[in-house]
Structures are given as structure tokens and as C-alpha cells.
């Protein structure tokens, strides 16, 4: 699985820690950060994720909310701002979220690794949840 990462200046340090963790665990990692604002970074991550059905994305900024707002403006993208493992797992399973966002001023390093681990471990459940996903996709 390809994991697409991105961060602004506030999220760079946490992103680098998570990036190393993912590489050590055998994930194919693409980093779209390149000293960009969270808006540009999130758009770059979303485009990469949408271009590859087997990829997921994680974007880091100070509080996670800015990147979340950007991601939800992109047609076809379902994203969630998360700060705990269960939410990361459930948003993937029930909402088919393709991107999660995190705040480096909220989430510590070990928690960030666990959040990403749970997000990547989860699969989309489909079934009754597809109705909601279709509703979300119609909104764009």
C-alpha cells in the first residue's frame, strides 16, 4: 500500500517521525510536503491519493483542522481530522476516508504512529455504510 504524506512547517517534525515509522514497517511512502502551506500540501496529497485507489493519505499541520477543511473541498475526497486510534480506524471502516489529518500540537509521536497504524489497518466495511459514502460524494 502506498501512503501519501504531507505537512506544513508546523507538522513537518511529526510527519518525519511517522514517515520513518512507515518506511521501517515496509510501506511505500510518498512525501508531498516540499515546504508548502497546508493548503497546497493537502491538495497535493489528495490528488496523489485520488490517482491511486490503493493509496491513503495523512496530512499534518498544527491542529489538523486546516488540512481537514481543505481535503473536504476536493471532489471525491472523504477526510477526517483525528486525534485518537479508534476514530482513525472507524473513519476508514465506516466512512471510507482516504485521508486523515492530525495536529502536531495536539498529538504526540507515539499516538501519531498508533493513529496511522490503525487507519492503515482498517478496511472499508461497505454495506450499509455505502449509503452515507454516496451521500458525501454527491455533495461535491
PDB file of N, CA and C in Angstrom, residues 28-30 40 46-47 56 58 94 97 104 109-110 112 115 118 126 129:
ATOM      1  N   UNK A  28       5.196   1.761   1.252  1.00  0.00           N
ATOM      2  CA  UNK A  28       5.659   2.626   0.177  1.00  0.00           C
ATOM      3  C   UNK A  28       5.185   4.033   0.527  1.00  0.00           C
ATOM      4  N   UNK A  29       6.109   4.946   0.782  1.00  0.00           N
ATOM      5  CA  UNK A  29       5.763   6.285   1.255  1.00  0.00           C
ATOM      6  C   UNK A  29       6.117   7.330   0.204  1.00  0.00           C
ATOM      7  N   UNK A  30       5.164   8.215  -0.057  1.00  0.00           N
ATOM      8  CA  UNK A  30       5.376   9.362  -0.939  1.00  0.00           C
ATOM      9  C   UNK A  30       5.164  10.604  -0.085  1.00  0.00           C
ATOM     10  N   UNK A  40      -1.683  23.974  -0.008  1.00  0.00           N
ATOM     11  CA  UNK A  40      -1.001  23.362  -1.150  1.00  0.00           C
ATOM     12  C   UNK A  40      -0.615  21.919  -0.865  1.00  0.00           C
ATOM     13  N   UNK A  46      -4.052  14.944  -1.686  1.00  0.00           N
ATOM     14  CA  UNK A  46      -5.350  14.468  -2.175  1.00  0.00           C
ATOM     15  C   UNK A  46      -5.293  14.049  -3.637  1.00  0.00           C
ATOM     16  N   UNK A  47      -4.622  14.836  -4.468  1.00  0.00           N
ATOM     17  CA  UNK A  47      -4.504  14.485  -5.888  1.00  0.00           C
ATOM     18  C   UNK A  47      -3.786  13.153  -6.064  1.00  0.00           C
ATOM     19  N   UNK A  56      -3.569   5.717   0.548  1.00  0.00           N
ATOM     20  CA  UNK A  56      -4.222   6.513   1.589  1.00  0.00           C
ATOM     21  C   UNK A  56      -3.297   7.666   1.938  1.00  0.00           C
ATOM     22  N   UNK A  58      -2.084  10.969   4.750  1.00  0.00           N
ATOM     23  CA  UNK A  58      -2.040  11.556   6.087  1.00  0.00           C
ATOM     24  C   UNK A  58      -1.393  12.931   5.943  1.00  0.00           C
ATOM     25  N   UNK A  94     -16.070   2.896   8.362  1.00  0.00           N
ATOM     26  CA  UNK A  94     -17.461   3.306   8.154  1.00  0.00           C
ATOM     27  C   UNK A  94     -17.643   4.405   7.117  1.00  0.00           C
ATOM     28  N   UNK A  97     -12.902   6.927   4.525  1.00  0.00           N
ATOM     29  CA  UNK A  97     -11.987   8.066   4.478  1.00  0.00           C
ATOM     30  C   UNK A  97     -10.689   7.639   3.822  1.00  0.00           C
ATOM     31  N   UNK A 104      -0.022  18.492  15.036  1.00  0.00           N
ATOM     32  CA  UNK A 104       1.224  18.215  15.762  1.00  0.00           C
ATOM     33  C   UNK A 104       1.250  18.857  17.147  1.00  0.00           C
ATOM     34  N   UNK A 109       4.121  11.862  19.459  1.00  0.00           N
ATOM     35  CA  UNK A 109       4.736  10.973  18.466  1.00  0.00           C
ATOM     36  C   UNK A 109       4.220   9.537  18.538  1.00  0.00           C
ATOM     37  N   UNK A 110       4.138   8.962  19.712  1.00  0.00           N
ATOM     38  CA  UNK A 110       3.674   7.573  19.811  1.00  0.00           C
ATOM     39  C   UNK A 110       2.210   7.456  19.427  1.00  0.00           C
ATOM     40  N   UNK A 112       0.628   9.437  17.378  1.00  0.00           N
ATOM     41  CA  UNK A 112       0.555   9.637  15.924  1.00  0.00           C
ATOM     42  C   UNK A 112       0.864   8.337  15.184  1.00  0.00           C
ATOM     43  N   UNK A 115      -2.132   6.062  15.597  1.00  0.00           N
ATOM     44  CA  UNK A 115      -3.258   6.527  14.780  1.00  0.00           C
ATOM     45  C   UNK A 115      -3.073   6.084  13.339  1.00  0.00           C
ATOM     46  N   UNK A 118      -3.567   2.289  12.896  1.00  0.00           N
ATOM     47  CA  UNK A 118      -4.973   1.877  12.900  1.00  0.00           C
ATOM     48  C   UNK A 118      -5.693   2.294  11.627  1.00  0.00           C
ATOM     49  N   UNK A 126     -18.055  -1.131   3.761  1.00  0.00           N
ATOM     50  CA  UNK A 126     -19.084  -1.122   2.727  1.00  0.00           C
ATOM     51  C   UNK A 126     -20.469  -1.372   3.308  1.00  0.00           C
ATOM     52  N   UNK A 129     -22.922   1.199   5.108  1.00  0.00           N
ATOM     53  CA  UNK A 129     -22.156   2.453   5.150  1.00  0.00           C
ATOM     54  C   UNK A 129     -22.045   3.113   3.775  1.00  0.00           C
TER      55      UNK A 129
END
